[in-house]
PDB file of C-alpha atoms in Angstrom:
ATOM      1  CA  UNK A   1       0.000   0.000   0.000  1.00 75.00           C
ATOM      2  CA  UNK A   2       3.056   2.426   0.862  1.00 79.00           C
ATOM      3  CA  UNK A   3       4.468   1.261  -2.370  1.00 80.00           C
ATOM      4  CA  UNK A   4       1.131   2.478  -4.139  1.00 79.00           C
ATOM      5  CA  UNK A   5       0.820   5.711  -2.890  1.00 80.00           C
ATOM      6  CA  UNK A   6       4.365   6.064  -3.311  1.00 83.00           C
ATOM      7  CA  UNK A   7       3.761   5.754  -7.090  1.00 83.00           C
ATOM      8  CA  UNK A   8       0.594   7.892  -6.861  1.00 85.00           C
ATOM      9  CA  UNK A   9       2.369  10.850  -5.045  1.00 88.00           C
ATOM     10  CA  UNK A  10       5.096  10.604  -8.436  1.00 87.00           C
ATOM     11  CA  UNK A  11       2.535  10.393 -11.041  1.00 89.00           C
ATOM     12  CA  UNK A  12       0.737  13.567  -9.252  1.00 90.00           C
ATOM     13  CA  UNK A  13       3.791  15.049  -9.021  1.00 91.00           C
ATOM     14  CA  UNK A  14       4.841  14.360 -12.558  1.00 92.00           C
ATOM     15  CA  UNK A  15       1.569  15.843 -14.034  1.00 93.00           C
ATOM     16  CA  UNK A  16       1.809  18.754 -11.975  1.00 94.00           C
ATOM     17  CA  UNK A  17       5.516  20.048 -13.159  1.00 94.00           C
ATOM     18  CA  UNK A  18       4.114  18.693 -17.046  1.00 94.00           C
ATOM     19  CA  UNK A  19       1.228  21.244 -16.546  1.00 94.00           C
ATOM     20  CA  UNK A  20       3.605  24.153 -15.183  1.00 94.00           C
ATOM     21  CA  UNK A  21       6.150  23.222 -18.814  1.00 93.00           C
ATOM     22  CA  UNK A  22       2.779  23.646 -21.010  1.00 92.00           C
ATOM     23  CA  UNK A  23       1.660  26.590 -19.228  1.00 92.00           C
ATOM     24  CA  UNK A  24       5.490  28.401 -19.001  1.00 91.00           C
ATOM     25  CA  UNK A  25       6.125  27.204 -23.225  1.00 90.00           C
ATOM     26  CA  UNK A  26       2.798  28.759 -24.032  1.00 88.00           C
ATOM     27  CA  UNK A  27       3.439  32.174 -22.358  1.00 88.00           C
ATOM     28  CA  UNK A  28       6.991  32.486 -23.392  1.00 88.00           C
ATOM     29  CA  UNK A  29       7.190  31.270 -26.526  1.00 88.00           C
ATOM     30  CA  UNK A  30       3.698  31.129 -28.497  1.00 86.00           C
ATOM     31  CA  UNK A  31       2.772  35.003 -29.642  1.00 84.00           C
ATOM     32  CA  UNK A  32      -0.140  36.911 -29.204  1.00 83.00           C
ATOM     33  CA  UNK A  33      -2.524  36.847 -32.416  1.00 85.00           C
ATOM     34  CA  UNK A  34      -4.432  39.898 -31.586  1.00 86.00           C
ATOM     35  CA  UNK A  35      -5.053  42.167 -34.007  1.00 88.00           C
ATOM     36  CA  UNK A  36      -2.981  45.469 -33.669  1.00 88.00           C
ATOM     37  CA  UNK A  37      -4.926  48.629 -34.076  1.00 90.00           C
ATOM     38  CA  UNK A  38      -5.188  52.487 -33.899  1.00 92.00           C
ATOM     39  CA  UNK A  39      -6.912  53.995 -31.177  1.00 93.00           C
ATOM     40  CA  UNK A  40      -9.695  56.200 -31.918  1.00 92.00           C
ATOM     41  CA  UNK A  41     -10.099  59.697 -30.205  1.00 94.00           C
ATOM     42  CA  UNK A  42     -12.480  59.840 -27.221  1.00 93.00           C
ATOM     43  CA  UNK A  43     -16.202  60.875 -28.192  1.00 91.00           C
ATOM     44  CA  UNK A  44     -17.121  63.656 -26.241  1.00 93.00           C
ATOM     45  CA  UNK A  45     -20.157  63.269 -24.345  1.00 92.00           C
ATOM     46  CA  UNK A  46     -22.202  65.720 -22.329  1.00 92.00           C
ATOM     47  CA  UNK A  47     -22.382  64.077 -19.251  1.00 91.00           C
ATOM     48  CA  UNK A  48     -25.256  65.997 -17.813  1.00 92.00           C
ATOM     49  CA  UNK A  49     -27.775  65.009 -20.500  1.00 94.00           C
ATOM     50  CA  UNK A  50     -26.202  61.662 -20.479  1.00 94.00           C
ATOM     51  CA  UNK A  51     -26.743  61.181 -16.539  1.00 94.00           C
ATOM     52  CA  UNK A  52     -30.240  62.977 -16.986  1.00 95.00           C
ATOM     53  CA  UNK A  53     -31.079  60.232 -19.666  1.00 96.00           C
ATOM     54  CA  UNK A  54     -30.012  57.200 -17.101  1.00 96.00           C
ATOM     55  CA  UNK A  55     -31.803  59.210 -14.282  1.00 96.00           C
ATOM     56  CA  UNK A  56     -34.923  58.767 -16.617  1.00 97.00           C
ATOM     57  CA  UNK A  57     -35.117  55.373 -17.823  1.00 96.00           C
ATOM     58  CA  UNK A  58     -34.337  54.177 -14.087  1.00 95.00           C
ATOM     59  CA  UNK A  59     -37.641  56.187 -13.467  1.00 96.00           C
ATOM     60  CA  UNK A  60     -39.760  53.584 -16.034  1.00 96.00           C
ATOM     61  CA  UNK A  61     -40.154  50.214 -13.850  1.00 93.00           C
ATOM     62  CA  UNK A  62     -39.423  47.889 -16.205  1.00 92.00           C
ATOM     63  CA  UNK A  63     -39.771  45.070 -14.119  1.00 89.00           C
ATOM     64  CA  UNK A  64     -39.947  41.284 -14.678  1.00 84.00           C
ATOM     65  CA  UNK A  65     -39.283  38.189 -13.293  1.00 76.00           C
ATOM     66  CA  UNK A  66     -38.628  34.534 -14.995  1.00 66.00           C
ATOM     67  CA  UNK A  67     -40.326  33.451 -17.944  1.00 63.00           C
ATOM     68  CA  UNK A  68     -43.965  32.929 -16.845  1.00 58.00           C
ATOM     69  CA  UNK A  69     -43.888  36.340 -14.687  1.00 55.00           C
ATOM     70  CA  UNK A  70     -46.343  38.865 -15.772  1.00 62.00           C
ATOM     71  CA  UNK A  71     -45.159  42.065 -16.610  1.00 68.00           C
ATOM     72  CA  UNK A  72     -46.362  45.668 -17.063  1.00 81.00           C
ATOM     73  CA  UNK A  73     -46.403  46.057 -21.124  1.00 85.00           C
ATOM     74  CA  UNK A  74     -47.496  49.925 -20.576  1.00 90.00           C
ATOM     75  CA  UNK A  75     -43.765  50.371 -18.661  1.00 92.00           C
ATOM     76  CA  UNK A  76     -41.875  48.410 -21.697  1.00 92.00           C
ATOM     77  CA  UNK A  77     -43.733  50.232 -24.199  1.00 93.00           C
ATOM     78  CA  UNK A  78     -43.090  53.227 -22.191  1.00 95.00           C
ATOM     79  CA  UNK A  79     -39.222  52.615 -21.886  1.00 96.00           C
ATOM     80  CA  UNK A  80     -39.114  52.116 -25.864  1.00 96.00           C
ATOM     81  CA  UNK A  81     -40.615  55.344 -26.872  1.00 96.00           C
ATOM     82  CA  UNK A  82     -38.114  56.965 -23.831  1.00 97.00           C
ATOM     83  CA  UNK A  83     -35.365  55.336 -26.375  1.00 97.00           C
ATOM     84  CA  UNK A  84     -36.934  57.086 -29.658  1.00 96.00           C
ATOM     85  CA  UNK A  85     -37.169  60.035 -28.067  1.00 97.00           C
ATOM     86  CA  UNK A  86     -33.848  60.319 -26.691  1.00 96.00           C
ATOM     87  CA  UNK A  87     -32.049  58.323 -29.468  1.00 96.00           C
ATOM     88  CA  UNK A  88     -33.437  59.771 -32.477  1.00 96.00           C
ATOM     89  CA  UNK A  89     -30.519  59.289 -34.636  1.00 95.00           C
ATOM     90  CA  UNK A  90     -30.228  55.647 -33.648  1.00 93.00           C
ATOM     91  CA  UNK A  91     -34.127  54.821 -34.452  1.00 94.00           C
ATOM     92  CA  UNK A  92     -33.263  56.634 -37.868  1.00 95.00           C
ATOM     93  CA  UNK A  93     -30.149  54.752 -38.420  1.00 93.00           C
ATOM     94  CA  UNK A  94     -30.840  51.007 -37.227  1.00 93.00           C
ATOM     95  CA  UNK A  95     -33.516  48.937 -38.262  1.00 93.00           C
ATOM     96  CA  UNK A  96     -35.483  48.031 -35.285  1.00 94.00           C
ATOM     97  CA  UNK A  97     -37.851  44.754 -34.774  1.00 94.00           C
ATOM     98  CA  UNK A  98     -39.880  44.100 -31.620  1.00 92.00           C
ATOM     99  CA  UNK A  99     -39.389  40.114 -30.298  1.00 91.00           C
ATOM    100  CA  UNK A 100     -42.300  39.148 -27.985  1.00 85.00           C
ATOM    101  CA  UNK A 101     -44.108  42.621 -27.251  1.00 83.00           C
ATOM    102  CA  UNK A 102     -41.296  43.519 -25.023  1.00 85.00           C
ATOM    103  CA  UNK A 103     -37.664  42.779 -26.383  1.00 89.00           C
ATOM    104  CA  UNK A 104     -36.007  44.839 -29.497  1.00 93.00           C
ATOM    105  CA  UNK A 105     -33.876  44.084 -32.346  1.00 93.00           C
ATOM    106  CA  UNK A 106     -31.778  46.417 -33.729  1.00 94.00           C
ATOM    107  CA  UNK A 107     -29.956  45.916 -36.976  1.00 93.00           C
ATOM    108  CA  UNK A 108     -26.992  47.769 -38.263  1.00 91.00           C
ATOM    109  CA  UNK A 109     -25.970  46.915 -41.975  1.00 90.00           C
ATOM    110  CA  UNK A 110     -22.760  47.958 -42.341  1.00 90.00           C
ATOM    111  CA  UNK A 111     -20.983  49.137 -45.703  1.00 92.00           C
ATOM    112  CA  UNK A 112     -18.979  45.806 -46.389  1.00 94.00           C
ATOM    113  CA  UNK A 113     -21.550  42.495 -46.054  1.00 90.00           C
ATOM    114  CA  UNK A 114     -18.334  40.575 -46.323  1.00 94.00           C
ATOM    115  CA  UNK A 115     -17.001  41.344 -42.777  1.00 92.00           C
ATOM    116  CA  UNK A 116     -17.816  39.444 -40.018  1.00 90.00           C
ATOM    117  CA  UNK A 117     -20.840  40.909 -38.065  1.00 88.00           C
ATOM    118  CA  UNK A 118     -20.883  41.335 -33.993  1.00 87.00           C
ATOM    119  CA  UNK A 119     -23.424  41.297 -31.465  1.00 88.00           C
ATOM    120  CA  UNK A 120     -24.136  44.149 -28.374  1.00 88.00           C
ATOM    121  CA  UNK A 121     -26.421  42.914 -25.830  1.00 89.00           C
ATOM    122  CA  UNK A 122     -28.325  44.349 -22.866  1.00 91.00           C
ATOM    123  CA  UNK A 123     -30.966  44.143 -21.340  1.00 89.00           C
ATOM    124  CA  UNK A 124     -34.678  46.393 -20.917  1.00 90.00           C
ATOM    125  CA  UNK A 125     -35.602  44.908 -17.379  1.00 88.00           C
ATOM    126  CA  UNK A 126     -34.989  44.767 -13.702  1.00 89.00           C
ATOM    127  CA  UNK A 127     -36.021  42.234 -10.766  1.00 86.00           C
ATOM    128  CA  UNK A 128     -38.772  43.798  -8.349  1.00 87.00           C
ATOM    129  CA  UNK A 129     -37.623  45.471  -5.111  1.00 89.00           C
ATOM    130  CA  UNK A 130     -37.452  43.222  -1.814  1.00 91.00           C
ATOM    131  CA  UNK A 131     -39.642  45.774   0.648  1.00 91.00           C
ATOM    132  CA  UNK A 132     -38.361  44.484   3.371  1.00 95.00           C
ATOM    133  CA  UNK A 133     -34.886  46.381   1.748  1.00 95.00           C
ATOM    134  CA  UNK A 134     -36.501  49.809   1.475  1.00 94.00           C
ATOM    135  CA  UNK A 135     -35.459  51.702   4.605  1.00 94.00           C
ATOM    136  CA  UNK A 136     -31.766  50.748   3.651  1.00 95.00           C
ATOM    137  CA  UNK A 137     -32.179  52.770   0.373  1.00 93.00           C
ATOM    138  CA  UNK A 138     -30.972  56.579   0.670  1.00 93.00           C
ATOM    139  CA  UNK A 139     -33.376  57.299  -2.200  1.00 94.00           C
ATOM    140  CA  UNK A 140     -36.549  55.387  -3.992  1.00 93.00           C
ATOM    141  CA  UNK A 141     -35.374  52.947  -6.047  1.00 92.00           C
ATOM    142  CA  UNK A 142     -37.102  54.051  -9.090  1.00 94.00           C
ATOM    143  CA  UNK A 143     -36.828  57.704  -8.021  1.00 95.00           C
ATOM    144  CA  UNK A 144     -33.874  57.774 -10.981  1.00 95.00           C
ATOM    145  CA  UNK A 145     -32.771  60.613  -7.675  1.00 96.00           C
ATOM    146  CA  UNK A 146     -29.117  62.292  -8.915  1.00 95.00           C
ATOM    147  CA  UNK A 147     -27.201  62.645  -5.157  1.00 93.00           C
ATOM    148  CA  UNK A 148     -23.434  63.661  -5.159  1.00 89.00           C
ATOM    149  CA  UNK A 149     -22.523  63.095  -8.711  1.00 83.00           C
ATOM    150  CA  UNK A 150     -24.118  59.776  -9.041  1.00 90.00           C
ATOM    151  CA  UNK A 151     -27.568  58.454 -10.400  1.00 91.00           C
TER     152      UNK A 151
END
């Protein structure tokens, strides 16, 4: 039995140190394949109308919860025209599809169909508020309340 775990302790050991060469080769040796390029200039944003917008849409209680939950339609359909009206160029731009009553496509063709297209992903809605939690908030939680520089 001593002889056995004897052998087990090597093999363990031997595995280990053949992990740590693999590991050391490939971050020494092998070269990055990331494609190099130029940074672009920083957009400017106004930040004021930027945090106004966030303070807004926080205000539209766009809750849900698992598949089956119900949810208000009137505060989705609410939060989409607050996304038209504050993203005009965007809804002028993109092509946008409603999934489901409550979840939006938006398509961007590009220039060059021949590139390789990516996807941005967020999402429209929230979980509901615990009550029992809302004497620890400082403001609402829906209030959208801007306090010392933050929403």
């Amino acid at each position: 039995m001593k002889k056995l775990f004897k052998y087990l302790s090597l093999l363990l050991l031997l595995l280990v140190v053949g992990l740590a060469a693999v590991v050391l080769f490939n971050t020494f040796i092998l070269k990055s394949t990331q494609i190099q390029i130029e940074a672009l200039p920083p957009v400017k944003i106004d930040s004021q109308a930027a945090t106004d917008r966030l303070s807004q849409a926080i205000q539209i209680q766009t809750i849900s919860i698992g598949e089956k939950a119900e949810t208000k339609a009137e505060e989705f359909q609410k939060f989409h025209r607050f996304l038209e009206s504050s993203y005009p160029k965007i809804h002028t731009v993109l092509q946008k599809e409603t999934v489901n009553n409550h979840s939006l496509l938006y398509t961007w063709r590009g220039t060059d169909s021949t590139l390789k297209p990516i996807i941005l992903l967020a999402h429209q809605d929230v979980v509901p508020i615990d009550e029992a939690t809302l004497p620890q908030w400082l403001h609402p939680p829906f209030s959208g309340a801007i306090a010392d520089g933050f929403v």
